[in-house]
PDB file of C-alpha atoms and ligand atoms in Angstrom:
ATOM      1  CA  MET A   1      50.670 -38.300  88.129  1.00  0.00           C
ATOM      2  CA  GLY A   2      47.898 -35.721  87.769  1.00  0.00           C
ATOM      3  CA  MET A   3      46.210 -33.461  90.307  1.00  0.00           C
ATOM      4  CA  GLY A   4      43.468 -35.893  91.206  1.00  0.00           C
ATOM      5  CA  GLN A   5      45.804 -38.677  92.262  1.00  0.00           C
ATOM      6  CA  SER A   6      47.213 -39.120  95.703  1.00  0.00           C
ATOM      7  CA  PHE A   7      50.624 -40.458  96.623  1.00  0.00           C
ATOM      8  CA  SER A   8      51.399 -43.354  98.942  1.00  0.00           C
ATOM      9  CA  SER A   9      53.613 -42.430 101.878  1.00  0.00           C
ATOM     10  CA  THR A  10      56.035 -45.154 100.786  1.00  0.00           C
ATOM     11  CA  LEU A  11      56.496 -43.438  97.433  1.00  0.00           C
ATOM     12  CA  LEU A  12      56.866 -39.987  99.019  1.00  0.00           C
ATOM     13  CA  ARG A  13      59.389 -41.309 101.545  1.00  0.00           C
ATOM     14  CA  GLN A  14      61.449 -43.171  98.926  1.00  0.00           C
ATOM     15  CA  GLU A  15      61.663 -40.261  96.509  1.00  0.00           C
ATOM     16  CA  LEU A  16      62.357 -37.669  99.186  1.00  0.00           C
ATOM     17  CA  GLU A  17      65.092 -39.784 100.732  1.00  0.00           C
ATOM     18  CA  LYS A  18      66.800 -40.306  97.367  1.00  0.00           C
ATOM     19  CA  ILE A  19      66.766 -36.580  96.740  1.00  0.00           C
ATOM     20  CA  PHE A  20      68.003 -35.831 100.251  1.00  0.00           C
ATOM     21  CA  VAL A  21      70.985 -38.143  99.777  1.00  0.00           C
ATOM     22  CA  SER A  22      71.884 -36.712  96.386  1.00  0.00           C
ATOM     23  CA  GLN A  23      71.562 -33.058  97.504  1.00  0.00           C
ATOM     24  CA  GLN A  24      73.717 -33.665 100.560  1.00  0.00           C
ATOM     25  CA  LYS A  25      76.694 -33.608  98.181  1.00  0.00           C
ATOM     26  CA  ASN A  26      75.733 -30.187  96.883  1.00  0.00           C
ATOM     27  CA  GLN A  27      78.209 -27.723  98.430  1.00  0.00           C
ATOM     28  CA  GLN A  28      77.176 -24.659  96.431  1.00  0.00           C
ATOM     29  CA  GLY A  29      76.453 -21.358  98.127  1.00  0.00           C
ATOM     30  CA  HIS A  30      77.225 -19.728 101.476  1.00  0.00           C
ATOM     31  CA  PRO A  31      75.249 -18.537 104.488  1.00  0.00           C
ATOM     32  CA  ALA A  32      73.902 -14.963 104.315  1.00  0.00           C
ATOM     33  CA  THR A  33      76.346 -12.427 105.761  1.00  0.00           C
ATOM     34  CA  TYR A  34      74.402  -9.145 105.736  1.00  0.00           C
ATOM     35  CA  ILE A  35      72.815 -10.210 109.026  1.00  0.00           C
ATOM     36  CA  PRO A  36      76.066 -10.935 110.938  1.00  0.00           C
ATOM     37  CA  GLU A  37      74.546 -13.596 113.181  1.00  0.00           C
ATOM     38  CA  LEU A  38      73.332 -15.631 110.163  1.00  0.00           C
ATOM     39  CA  ALA A  39      76.910 -15.858 108.841  1.00  0.00           C
ATOM     40  CA  LYS A  40      77.712 -18.161 111.783  1.00  0.00           C
ATOM     41  CA  ALA A  41      75.353 -20.882 110.519  1.00  0.00           C
ATOM     42  CA  ASN A  42      76.668 -24.437 110.232  1.00  0.00           C
ATOM     43  CA  ARG A  43      77.111 -25.044 106.496  1.00  0.00           C
ATOM     44  CA  ASP A  44      76.569 -28.783 106.898  1.00  0.00           C
ATOM     45  CA  HIS A  45      73.068 -28.582 108.328  1.00  0.00           C
ATOM     46  CA  PHE A  46      70.492 -29.978 105.953  1.00  0.00           C
ATOM     47  CA  SER A  47      66.981 -31.261 106.474  1.00  0.00           C
ATOM     48  CA  LEU A  48      63.863 -31.925 104.425  1.00  0.00           C
ATOM     49  CA  ALA A  49      60.355 -32.532 105.755  1.00  0.00           C
ATOM     50  CA  LEU A  50      56.958 -33.228 104.287  1.00  0.00           C
ATOM     51  CA  VAL A  51      53.603 -33.077 106.082  1.00  0.00           C
ATOM     52  CA  THR A  52      50.453 -34.334 104.397  1.00  0.00           C
ATOM     53  CA  THR A  53      46.992 -32.834 104.757  1.00  0.00           C
ATOM     54  CA  GLN A  54      46.240 -35.920 106.883  1.00  0.00           C
ATOM     55  CA  GLY A  55      48.961 -34.821 109.298  1.00  0.00           C
ATOM     56  CA  GLU A  56      51.454 -37.530 108.408  1.00  0.00           C
ATOM     57  CA  VAL A  57      55.081 -36.396 108.867  1.00  0.00           C
ATOM     58  CA  LEU A  58      58.171 -37.484 106.894  1.00  0.00           C
ATOM     59  CA  ALA A  59      61.550 -35.982 107.761  1.00  0.00           C
ATOM     60  CA  PHE A  60      65.206 -36.456 106.811  1.00  0.00           C
ATOM     61  CA  GLY A  61      68.494 -35.051 108.062  1.00  0.00           C
ATOM     62  CA  ASP A  62      68.911 -32.467 110.823  1.00  0.00           C
ATOM     63  CA  LYS A  63      65.243 -32.406 111.700  1.00  0.00           C
ATOM     64  CA  GLU A  64      65.841 -31.185 115.281  1.00  0.00           C
ATOM     65  CA  VAL A  65      67.858 -28.143 114.167  1.00  0.00           C
ATOM     66  CA  ARG A  66      66.002 -24.853 114.498  1.00  0.00           C
ATOM     67  CA  PHE A  67      66.544 -21.846 112.254  1.00  0.00           C
ATOM     68  CA  THR A  68      64.999 -18.392 111.979  1.00  0.00           C
ATOM     69  CA  MET A  69      62.099 -18.110 109.562  1.00  0.00           C
ATOM     70  CA  GLN A  70      63.309 -14.917 107.849  1.00  0.00           C
ATOM     71  CA  SER A  71      61.196 -14.342 104.726  1.00  0.00           C
ATOM     72  CA  THR A  72      59.413 -17.674 104.946  1.00  0.00           C
ATOM     73  CA  SER A  73      57.297 -15.830 107.533  1.00  0.00           C
ATOM     74  CA  LYS A  74      55.967 -13.372 104.944  1.00  0.00           C
ATOM     75  CA  PRO A  75      53.036 -15.453 103.581  1.00  0.00           C
ATOM     76  CA  PHE A  76      51.897 -16.266 107.125  1.00  0.00           C
ATOM     77  CA  LEU A  77      52.247 -12.647 108.203  1.00  0.00           C
ATOM     78  CA  TYR A  78      50.210 -11.587 105.161  1.00  0.00           C
ATOM     79  CA  SER A  79      47.528 -14.158 106.001  1.00  0.00           C
ATOM     80  CA  LEU A  80      47.198 -12.651 109.495  1.00  0.00           C
ATOM     81  CA  ALA A  81      46.892  -9.153 108.039  1.00  0.00           C
ATOM     82  CA  LEU A  82      44.058 -10.447 105.803  1.00  0.00           C
ATOM     83  CA  LYS A  83      42.380 -12.002 108.827  1.00  0.00           C
ATOM     84  CA  THR A  84      42.793  -8.802 110.837  1.00  0.00           C
ATOM     85  CA  LYS A  85      41.961  -6.105 108.312  1.00  0.00           C
ATOM     86  CA  GLY A  86      40.308  -7.859 105.348  1.00  0.00           C
ATOM     87  CA  PRO A  87      41.589  -7.921 101.742  1.00  0.00           C
ATOM     88  CA  GLU A  88      40.344  -4.476 100.691  1.00  0.00           C
ATOM     89  CA  PHE A  89      42.108  -2.580 103.418  1.00  0.00           C
ATOM     90  CA  VAL A  90      45.264  -4.691 103.168  1.00  0.00           C
ATOM     91  CA  HIS A  91      45.487  -4.087  99.436  1.00  0.00           C
ATOM     92  CA  SER A  92      44.989  -0.355  99.790  1.00  0.00           C
ATOM     93  CA  LYS A  93      48.456  -0.529 101.411  1.00  0.00           C
ATOM     94  CA  VAL A  94      50.185  -3.282  99.450  1.00  0.00           C
ATOM     95  CA  GLY A  95      49.869  -4.477  95.840  1.00  0.00           C
ATOM     96  CA  VAL A  96      49.741  -7.895  94.176  1.00  0.00           C
ATOM     97  CA  GLU A  97      52.316  -7.550  91.380  1.00  0.00           C
ATOM     98  CA  PRO A  98      55.642  -9.361  91.101  1.00  0.00           C
ATOM     99  CA  THR A  99      58.668  -7.073  90.847  1.00  0.00           C
ATOM    100  CA  GLY A 100      61.358  -8.971  88.972  1.00  0.00           C
ATOM    101  CA  GLU A 101      63.617  -7.405  91.598  1.00  0.00           C
ATOM    102  CA  ALA A 102      65.501  -8.697  94.633  1.00  0.00           C
ATOM    103  CA  PHE A 103      63.745  -9.183  97.971  1.00  0.00           C
ATOM    104  CA  ASN A 104      65.318  -6.046  99.458  1.00  0.00           C
ATOM    105  CA  SER A 105      65.011  -3.792  96.425  1.00  0.00           C
ATOM    106  CA  ILE A 106      64.776  -0.083  97.084  1.00  0.00           C
ATOM    107  CA  ILE A 107      62.591   0.396  93.992  1.00  0.00           C
ATOM    108  CA  GLU A 108      59.771  -1.573  95.509  1.00  0.00           C
ATOM    109  CA  LEU A 109      57.006   1.005  95.456  1.00  0.00           C
ATOM    110  CA  GLU A 110      54.420   1.314  92.700  1.00  0.00           C
ATOM    111  CA  GLU A 111      54.606   4.501  90.697  1.00  0.00           C
ATOM    112  CA  LYS A 112      51.218   6.120  91.344  1.00  0.00           C
ATOM    113  CA  SER A 113      49.944   4.525  94.568  1.00  0.00           C
ATOM    114  CA  HIS A 114      53.416   4.198  96.155  1.00  0.00           C
ATOM    115  CA  ARG A 115      52.245   0.928  97.619  1.00  0.00           C
ATOM    116  CA  PRO A 116      54.893  -1.788  97.889  1.00  0.00           C
ATOM    117  CA  PHE A 117      54.417  -4.149  94.927  1.00  0.00           C
ATOM    118  CA  ASN A 118      53.474  -7.191  97.009  1.00  0.00           C
ATOM    119  CA  PRO A 119      53.615  -8.612 100.568  1.00  0.00           C
ATOM    120  CA  MET A 120      56.324 -11.206  99.767  1.00  0.00           C
ATOM    121  CA  ILE A 121      59.172  -8.669  99.554  1.00  0.00           C
ATOM    122  CA  ASN A 122      60.629  -6.660 102.446  1.00  0.00           C
ATOM    123  CA  SER A 123      58.784  -3.395 101.760  1.00  0.00           C
ATOM    124  CA  GLY A 124      55.448  -5.212 101.490  1.00  0.00           C
ATOM    125  CA  ALA A 125      56.051  -7.285 104.608  1.00  0.00           C
ATOM    126  CA  ILE A 126      57.065  -4.221 106.614  1.00  0.00           C
ATOM    127  CA  ALA A 127      53.844  -2.502 105.473  1.00  0.00           C
ATOM    128  CA  THR A 128      51.898  -5.669 106.333  1.00  0.00           C
ATOM    129  CA  THR A 129      53.459  -5.743 109.815  1.00  0.00           C
ATOM    130  CA  SER A 130      52.073  -2.266 110.475  1.00  0.00           C
ATOM    131  CA  LEU A 131      48.533  -3.612 109.899  1.00  0.00           C
ATOM    132  CA  ILE A 132      48.663  -6.210 112.670  1.00  0.00           C
ATOM    133  CA  ALA A 133      46.386  -5.374 115.621  1.00  0.00           C
ATOM    134  CA  GLY A 134      47.874  -4.275 118.940  1.00  0.00           C
ATOM    135  CA  VAL A 135      48.667  -1.093 120.847  1.00  0.00           C
ATOM    136  CA  THR A 136      52.261  -1.910 121.798  1.00  0.00           C
ATOM    137  CA  THR A 137      55.021  -3.641 119.815  1.00  0.00           C
ATOM    138  CA  ASP A 138      54.766  -6.556 122.257  1.00  0.00           C
ATOM    139  CA  GLU A 139      51.050  -6.956 121.570  1.00  0.00           C
ATOM    140  CA  LYS A 140      51.632  -6.948 117.818  1.00  0.00           C
ATOM    141  CA  PHE A 141      54.486  -9.407 118.020  1.00  0.00           C
ATOM    142  CA  LEU A 142      52.495 -11.717 120.296  1.00  0.00           C
ATOM    143  CA  ALA A 143      49.579 -11.674 117.837  1.00  0.00           C
ATOM    144  CA  ILE A 144      51.937 -12.780 115.052  1.00  0.00           C
ATOM    145  CA  GLN A 145      53.638 -15.385 117.221  1.00  0.00           C
ATOM    146  CA  LYS A 146      50.249 -16.792 118.264  1.00  0.00           C
ATOM    147  CA  HIS A 147      49.113 -17.032 114.634  1.00  0.00           C
ATOM    148  CA  PHE A 148      52.312 -18.844 113.580  1.00  0.00           C
ATOM    149  CA  GLN A 149      51.986 -21.185 116.565  1.00  0.00           C
ATOM    150  CA  GLU A 150      48.439 -22.099 115.557  1.00  0.00           C
ATOM    151  CA  LEU A 151      49.665 -22.891 112.042  1.00  0.00           C
ATOM    152  CA  ALA A 152      52.602 -24.941 113.358  1.00  0.00           C
ATOM    153  CA  GLY A 153      50.594 -26.534 116.169  1.00  0.00           C
ATOM    154  CA  LYS A 154      53.273 -25.816 118.792  1.00  0.00           C
ATOM    155  CA  PRO A 155      55.051 -22.992 120.656  1.00  0.00           C
ATOM    156  CA  LEU A 156      57.738 -21.111 118.702  1.00  0.00           C
ATOM    157  CA  ASP A 157      60.610 -19.237 120.382  1.00  0.00           C
ATOM    158  CA  LEU A 158      62.412 -16.077 119.346  1.00  0.00           C
ATOM    159  CA  ASP A 159      66.114 -16.146 118.447  1.00  0.00           C
ATOM    160  CA  GLU A 160      67.225 -13.048 120.386  1.00  0.00           C
ATOM    161  CA  LYS A 161      70.694 -12.998 118.850  1.00  0.00           C
ATOM    162  CA  VAL A 162      69.535 -13.023 115.240  1.00  0.00           C
ATOM    163  CA  TYR A 163      66.804 -10.492 116.017  1.00  0.00           C
ATOM    164  CA  LEU A 164      69.251  -8.055 117.661  1.00  0.00           C
ATOM    165  CA  SER A 165      71.870  -8.666 114.969  1.00  0.00           C
ATOM    166  CA  GLU A 166      69.406  -7.736 112.235  1.00  0.00           C
ATOM    167  CA  LYS A 167      68.031  -4.767 114.181  1.00  0.00           C
ATOM    168  CA  ALA A 168      71.557  -3.348 114.569  1.00  0.00           C
ATOM    169  CA  THR A 169      72.440  -3.614 110.873  1.00  0.00           C
ATOM    170  CA  ALA A 170      69.163  -3.156 108.938  1.00  0.00           C
ATOM    171  CA  HIS A 171      70.009   0.139 107.270  1.00  0.00           C
ATOM    172  CA  ARG A 172      68.518  -0.933 103.983  1.00  0.00           C
ATOM    173  CA  ASN A 173      65.178  -1.941 105.514  1.00  0.00           C
ATOM    174  CA  ARG A 174      65.210   1.378 107.393  1.00  0.00           C
ATOM    175  CA  ALA A 175      65.722   3.256 104.123  1.00  0.00           C
ATOM    176  CA  ILE A 176      62.792   1.436 102.529  1.00  0.00           C
ATOM    177  CA  SER A 177      60.647   2.186 105.588  1.00  0.00           C
ATOM    178  CA  TYR A 178      61.457   5.904 105.581  1.00  0.00           C
ATOM    179  CA  LEU A 179      60.378   6.062 101.952  1.00  0.00           C
ATOM    180  CA  MET A 180      57.083   4.331 102.773  1.00  0.00           C
ATOM    181  CA  LYS A 181      56.563   6.664 105.709  1.00  0.00           C
ATOM    182  CA  TYR A 182      57.135   9.646 103.414  1.00  0.00           C
ATOM    183  CA  PHE A 183      54.410   8.347 101.079  1.00  0.00           C
ATOM    184  CA  ASN A 184      52.051   7.581 104.024  1.00  0.00           C
ATOM    185  CA  VAL A 185      51.947   3.912 103.078  1.00  0.00           C
ATOM    186  CA  LEU A 186      53.435   3.260 106.485  1.00  0.00           C
ATOM    187  CA  GLU A 187      51.277   5.059 109.011  1.00  0.00           C
ATOM    188  CA  GLU A 188      52.800   3.633 112.189  1.00  0.00           C
ATOM    189  CA  ASP A 189      56.100   4.513 113.850  1.00  0.00           C
ATOM    190  CA  ILE A 190      59.063   3.297 111.761  1.00  0.00           C
ATOM    191  CA  GLU A 191      61.256   1.830 114.518  1.00  0.00           C
ATOM    192  CA  GLU A 192      58.307   0.188 116.245  1.00  0.00           C
ATOM    193  CA  THR A 193      57.109  -1.408 113.020  1.00  0.00           C
ATOM    194  CA  LEU A 194      60.618  -2.597 112.155  1.00  0.00           C
ATOM    195  CA  ASP A 195      61.074  -4.015 115.638  1.00  0.00           C
ATOM    196  CA  VAL A 196      57.992  -6.219 115.179  1.00  0.00           C
ATOM    197  CA  TYR A 197      59.098  -7.122 111.645  1.00  0.00           C
ATOM    198  CA  PHE A 198      62.595  -8.195 112.813  1.00  0.00           C
ATOM    199  CA  ARG A 199      61.186 -10.204 115.696  1.00  0.00           C
ATOM    200  CA  GLN A 200      58.776 -12.181 113.526  1.00  0.00           C
ATOM    201  CA  CYS A 201      61.632 -12.845 111.037  1.00  0.00           C
ATOM    202  CA  SER A 202      63.600 -14.342 113.959  1.00  0.00           C
ATOM    203  CA  LEU A 203      60.989 -16.833 115.146  1.00  0.00           C
ATOM    204  CA  LEU A 204      62.565 -20.281 115.302  1.00  0.00           C
ATOM    205  CA  VAL A 205      61.205 -23.332 113.491  1.00  0.00           C
ATOM    206  CA  THR A 206      62.369 -26.786 112.434  1.00  0.00           C
ATOM    207  CA  THR A 207      61.701 -28.070 108.906  1.00  0.00           C
ATOM    208  CA  VAL A 208      58.874 -30.163 110.322  1.00  0.00           C
ATOM    209  CA  ASP A 209      57.287 -27.020 111.838  1.00  0.00           C
ATOM    210  CA  LEU A 210      57.602 -25.186 108.540  1.00  0.00           C
ATOM    211  CA  ALA A 211      56.223 -28.148 106.584  1.00  0.00           C
ATOM    212  CA  MET A 212      53.315 -28.276 109.072  1.00  0.00           C
ATOM    213  CA  MET A 213      52.574 -24.590 108.463  1.00  0.00           C
ATOM    214  CA  ALA A 214      52.768 -25.285 104.722  1.00  0.00           C
ATOM    215  CA  ALA A 215      50.465 -28.285 105.138  1.00  0.00           C
ATOM    216  CA  THR A 216      47.911 -26.014 106.825  1.00  0.00           C
ATOM    217  CA  LEU A 217      47.937 -23.935 103.639  1.00  0.00           C
ATOM    218  CA  ALA A 218      47.699 -27.146 101.565  1.00  0.00           C
ATOM    219  CA  ASN A 219      44.698 -28.116 103.705  1.00  0.00           C
ATOM    220  CA  LYS A 220      42.689 -24.920 102.978  1.00  0.00           C
ATOM    221  CA  GLY A 221      43.601 -23.403 106.344  1.00  0.00           C
ATOM    222  CA  ARG A 222      42.773 -26.323 108.624  1.00  0.00           C
ATOM    223  CA  GLN A 223      45.754 -27.376 110.747  1.00  0.00           C
ATOM    224  CA  PRO A 224      46.188 -31.074 109.846  1.00  0.00           C
ATOM    225  CA  GLN A 225      46.950 -32.352 113.353  1.00  0.00           C
ATOM    226  CA  ALA A 226      44.975 -30.037 115.660  1.00  0.00           C
ATOM    227  CA  GLY A 227      42.070 -29.877 113.181  1.00  0.00           C
ATOM    228  CA  LYS A 228      41.619 -26.163 113.860  1.00  0.00           C
ATOM    229  CA  GLN A 229      40.499 -23.904 110.993  1.00  0.00           C
ATOM    230  CA  VAL A 230      43.236 -21.256 111.386  1.00  0.00           C
ATOM    231  CA  LEU A 231      42.619 -19.468 108.072  1.00  0.00           C
ATOM    232  CA  SER A 232      39.642 -19.351 105.741  1.00  0.00           C
ATOM    233  CA  PRO A 233      39.959 -21.016 102.311  1.00  0.00           C
ATOM    234  CA  GLU A 234      39.771 -17.515 100.742  1.00  0.00           C
ATOM    235  CA  GLU A 235      42.651 -16.254 102.876  1.00  0.00           C
ATOM    236  CA  VAL A 236      44.641 -19.313 101.885  1.00  0.00           C
ATOM    237  CA  SER A 237      43.978 -18.934  98.160  1.00  0.00           C
ATOM    238  CA  ARG A 238      45.051 -15.260  98.211  1.00  0.00           C
ATOM    239  CA  THR A 239      48.204 -16.204 100.101  1.00  0.00           C
ATOM    240  CA  LEU A 240      49.044 -19.045  97.721  1.00  0.00           C
ATOM    241  CA  SER A 241      48.538 -16.957  94.599  1.00  0.00           C
ATOM    242  CA  LEU A 242      50.931 -14.300  95.903  1.00  0.00           C
ATOM    243  CA  MET A 243      53.443 -16.982  96.857  1.00  0.00           C
ATOM    244  CA  PHE A 244      53.157 -18.381  93.333  1.00  0.00           C
ATOM    245  CA  THR A 245      53.800 -15.083  91.534  1.00  0.00           C
ATOM    246  CA  CYS A 246      56.049 -13.308  94.056  1.00  0.00           C
ATOM    247  CA  GLY A 247      57.355 -15.784  96.655  1.00  0.00           C
ATOM    248  CA  MET A 248      60.677 -16.459  94.927  1.00  0.00           C
ATOM    249  CA  TYR A 249      61.285 -12.790  93.945  1.00  0.00           C
ATOM    250  CA  ASP A 250      63.280 -12.392  90.744  1.00  0.00           C
ATOM    251  CA  SER A 251      63.248 -16.127  90.111  1.00  0.00           C
ATOM    252  CA  ALA A 252      59.482 -16.516  90.661  1.00  0.00           C
ATOM    253  CA  GLY A 253      58.949 -16.969  86.909  1.00  0.00           C
ATOM    254  CA  GLU A 254      61.611 -19.610  86.590  1.00  0.00           C
ATOM    255  CA  TRP A 255      60.277 -21.352  89.704  1.00  0.00           C
ATOM    256  CA  ALA A 256      56.718 -21.333  88.344  1.00  0.00           C
ATOM    257  CA  PHE A 257      58.013 -22.705  85.053  1.00  0.00           C
ATOM    258  CA  ASN A 258      60.224 -25.449  86.476  1.00  0.00           C
ATOM    259  CA  VAL A 259      58.540 -26.332  89.769  1.00  0.00           C
ATOM    260  CA  GLY A 260      54.975 -25.091  89.340  1.00  0.00           C
ATOM    261  CA  LEU A 261      54.212 -24.721  93.049  1.00  0.00           C
ATOM    262  CA  PRO A 262      53.551 -21.759  95.358  1.00  0.00           C
ATOM    263  CA  ALA A 263      56.723 -21.372  97.428  1.00  0.00           C
ATOM    264  CA  LYS A 264      58.657 -19.045  99.705  1.00  0.00           C
ATOM    265  CA  SER A 265      62.296 -18.778 100.673  1.00  0.00           C
ATOM    266  CA  GLY A 266      64.175 -17.079 103.506  1.00  0.00           C
ATOM    267  CA  VAL A 267      67.827 -16.007 103.773  1.00  0.00           C
ATOM    268  CA  SER A 268      68.417 -18.332 106.718  1.00  0.00           C
ATOM    269  CA  GLY A 269      68.310 -21.095 104.086  1.00  0.00           C
ATOM    270  CA  ALA A 270      64.703 -22.176 104.517  1.00  0.00           C
ATOM    271  CA  VAL A 271      62.376 -22.851 101.584  1.00  0.00           C
ATOM    272  CA  PHE A 272      58.861 -24.263 101.607  1.00  0.00           C
ATOM    273  CA  ALA A 273      56.316 -25.150  98.953  1.00  0.00           C
ATOM    274  CA  VAL A 274      52.657 -26.097  98.980  1.00  0.00           C
ATOM    275  CA  VAL A 275      50.962 -28.831  96.944  1.00  0.00           C
ATOM    276  CA  PRO A 276      47.306 -27.839  97.381  1.00  0.00           C
ATOM    277  CA  GLY A 277      45.122 -30.597  98.776  1.00  0.00           C
ATOM    278  CA  LYS A 278      48.098 -32.911  99.303  1.00  0.00           C
ATOM    279  CA  PHE A 279      51.053 -31.740 101.388  1.00  0.00           C
ATOM    280  CA  GLY A 280      53.481 -29.079 102.475  1.00  0.00           C
ATOM    281  CA  ILE A 281      57.201 -29.558 101.948  1.00  0.00           C
ATOM    282  CA  ALA A 282      60.021 -27.630 103.609  1.00  0.00           C
ATOM    283  CA  GLY A 283      63.777 -27.726 103.855  1.00  0.00           C
ATOM    284  CA  PHE A 284      66.702 -26.021 105.519  1.00  0.00           C
ATOM    285  CA  SER A 285      70.316 -25.650 104.454  1.00  0.00           C
ATOM    286  CA  PRO A 286      72.076 -22.304 105.091  1.00  0.00           C
ATOM    287  CA  ASN A 287      74.026 -22.200 101.809  1.00  0.00           C
ATOM    288  CA  ILE A 288      72.120 -19.712  99.670  1.00  0.00           C
ATOM    289  CA  ASP A 289      72.462 -18.432  96.121  1.00  0.00           C
ATOM    290  CA  GLU A 290      72.719 -14.795  95.029  1.00  0.00           C
ATOM    291  CA  LYS A 291      68.923 -14.440  95.096  1.00  0.00           C
ATOM    292  CA  GLY A 292      68.687 -15.633  98.687  1.00  0.00           C
ATOM    293  CA  HIS A 293      67.374 -19.171  98.090  1.00  0.00           C
ATOM    294  CA  SER A 294      68.971 -22.253  99.650  1.00  0.00           C
ATOM    295  CA  TYR A 295      70.784 -24.201  96.931  1.00  0.00           C
ATOM    296  CA  ARG A 296      70.153 -27.665  98.287  1.00  0.00           C
ATOM    297  CA  VAL A 297      66.527 -27.096  99.216  1.00  0.00           C
ATOM    298  CA  SER A 298      65.579 -25.344  95.963  1.00  0.00           C
ATOM    299  CA  GLU A 299      67.169 -28.161  93.984  1.00  0.00           C
ATOM    300  CA  ALA A 300      65.505 -30.775  96.178  1.00  0.00           C
ATOM    301  CA  ILE A 301      62.018 -29.312  95.767  1.00  0.00           C
ATOM    302  CA  LYS A 302      62.555 -28.810  92.035  1.00  0.00           C
ATOM    303  CA  GLU A 303      63.640 -32.436  91.638  1.00  0.00           C
ATOM    304  CA  PHE A 304      60.791 -33.737  93.797  1.00  0.00           C
ATOM    305  CA  SER A 305      58.259 -31.788  91.763  1.00  0.00           C
ATOM    306  CA  LYS A 306      59.704 -33.081  88.508  1.00  0.00           C
ATOM    307  CA  ILE A 307      59.732 -36.739  89.597  1.00  0.00           C
ATOM    308  CA  LEU A 308      56.194 -36.704  91.029  1.00  0.00           C
ATOM    309  CA  ASN A 309      54.836 -34.278  88.424  1.00  0.00           C
ATOM    310  CA  LEU A 310      53.608 -31.900  91.121  1.00  0.00           C
ATOM    311  CA  SER A 311      53.129 -28.704  89.104  1.00  0.00           C
ATOM    312  CA  ILE A 312      49.656 -27.306  89.732  1.00  0.00           C
ATOM    313  CA  PHE A 313      49.263 -27.227  85.926  1.00  0.00           C
ATOM    314  CA  SER A 314      50.199 -30.863  85.402  1.00  0.00           C
TER     315      SER A 314
HETATM  316  N1  LIG B 401      64.896 -10.451 107.718  1.00  0.00           N
HETATM  317  C1  LIG B 401      65.377 -10.460 106.365  1.00  0.00           C
HETATM  318  C2  LIG B 401      65.417  -9.054 105.795  1.00  0.00           C
HETATM  319  O1  LIG B 401      64.535  -8.288 106.025  1.00  0.00           O
HETATM  320  C3  LIG B 401      64.508 -11.349 105.517  1.00  0.00           C
HETATM  321  C4  LIG B 401      64.959 -11.405 104.080  1.00  0.00           C
HETATM  322  C5  LIG B 401      64.811 -12.756 103.436  1.00  0.00           C
HETATM  323  O2  LIG B 401      64.718 -13.786 104.088  1.00  0.00           O
HETATM  324  N2  LIG B 401      64.827 -12.787 102.107  1.00  0.00           N
HETATM  325  O3  LIG B 401      66.343  -8.699 105.109  1.00  0.00           O
END
């Protein structure tokens, strides 16, 4: 099926359910352990959800279970930075090149500018966090939370335990931040910026919420159910292109090749992808691979894309 064709909800439901059932048997991977609280995740949890640009919702599995967004927040955070500061200013602080490195790589700064390579990796997202408007950390966090809530169309809570667990153990993210501070890429206070970054990583969503946020991107920035234009089409296209080239880190190339969709993963076991003009798809299963992507959900989205020929180049 090519780009111009639309899919019946019966077809989408049938194919997604088949894939859900087959991936349920997949026991590969383990929950992330470097954030101690994430290691406690229930390995059996698994859900998949799809939301169309018309606002229709399909969901399978543990659809009530909430999980922290972790890096799936990065595209949405970036989109708020664009909205707040505009693309020129944002990209004076953060680049647009993929790294071929892990999400938490220390060598994440460009050689001459010392900008982080892109906003989809930790260094770039920490730099992006520092661009969000607000005098206090609370004001900045609330601005991010409000933006995510508009995309999801509902209130989103903070997981205090995961937030505090990450804050207490984030030595690597601190190291990256000190380096950015040294190069003046990070102009704000390090601990304050990290505090906002950790909090927005620990916002809680269900797969339906995440698929709704993805559907807003699929719908050129208009939230499919509320009808509100949350982002401009330009902000969305910048966000999607960075998700396409950088969203899956050092497997972004393979993902582009095999799945062909802009996507983003998080170490909690969440992954989402966007089929522009059609739908957003998201999943959650805490068993991740060595690159930080959920095994079941990555496989599910890959399979779904193959069966329905969803690649943006198809
Ligand atoms: N909060 C996590 C971190 O900064 C997010 C990483 C991820 O989901 N890949 O390490």
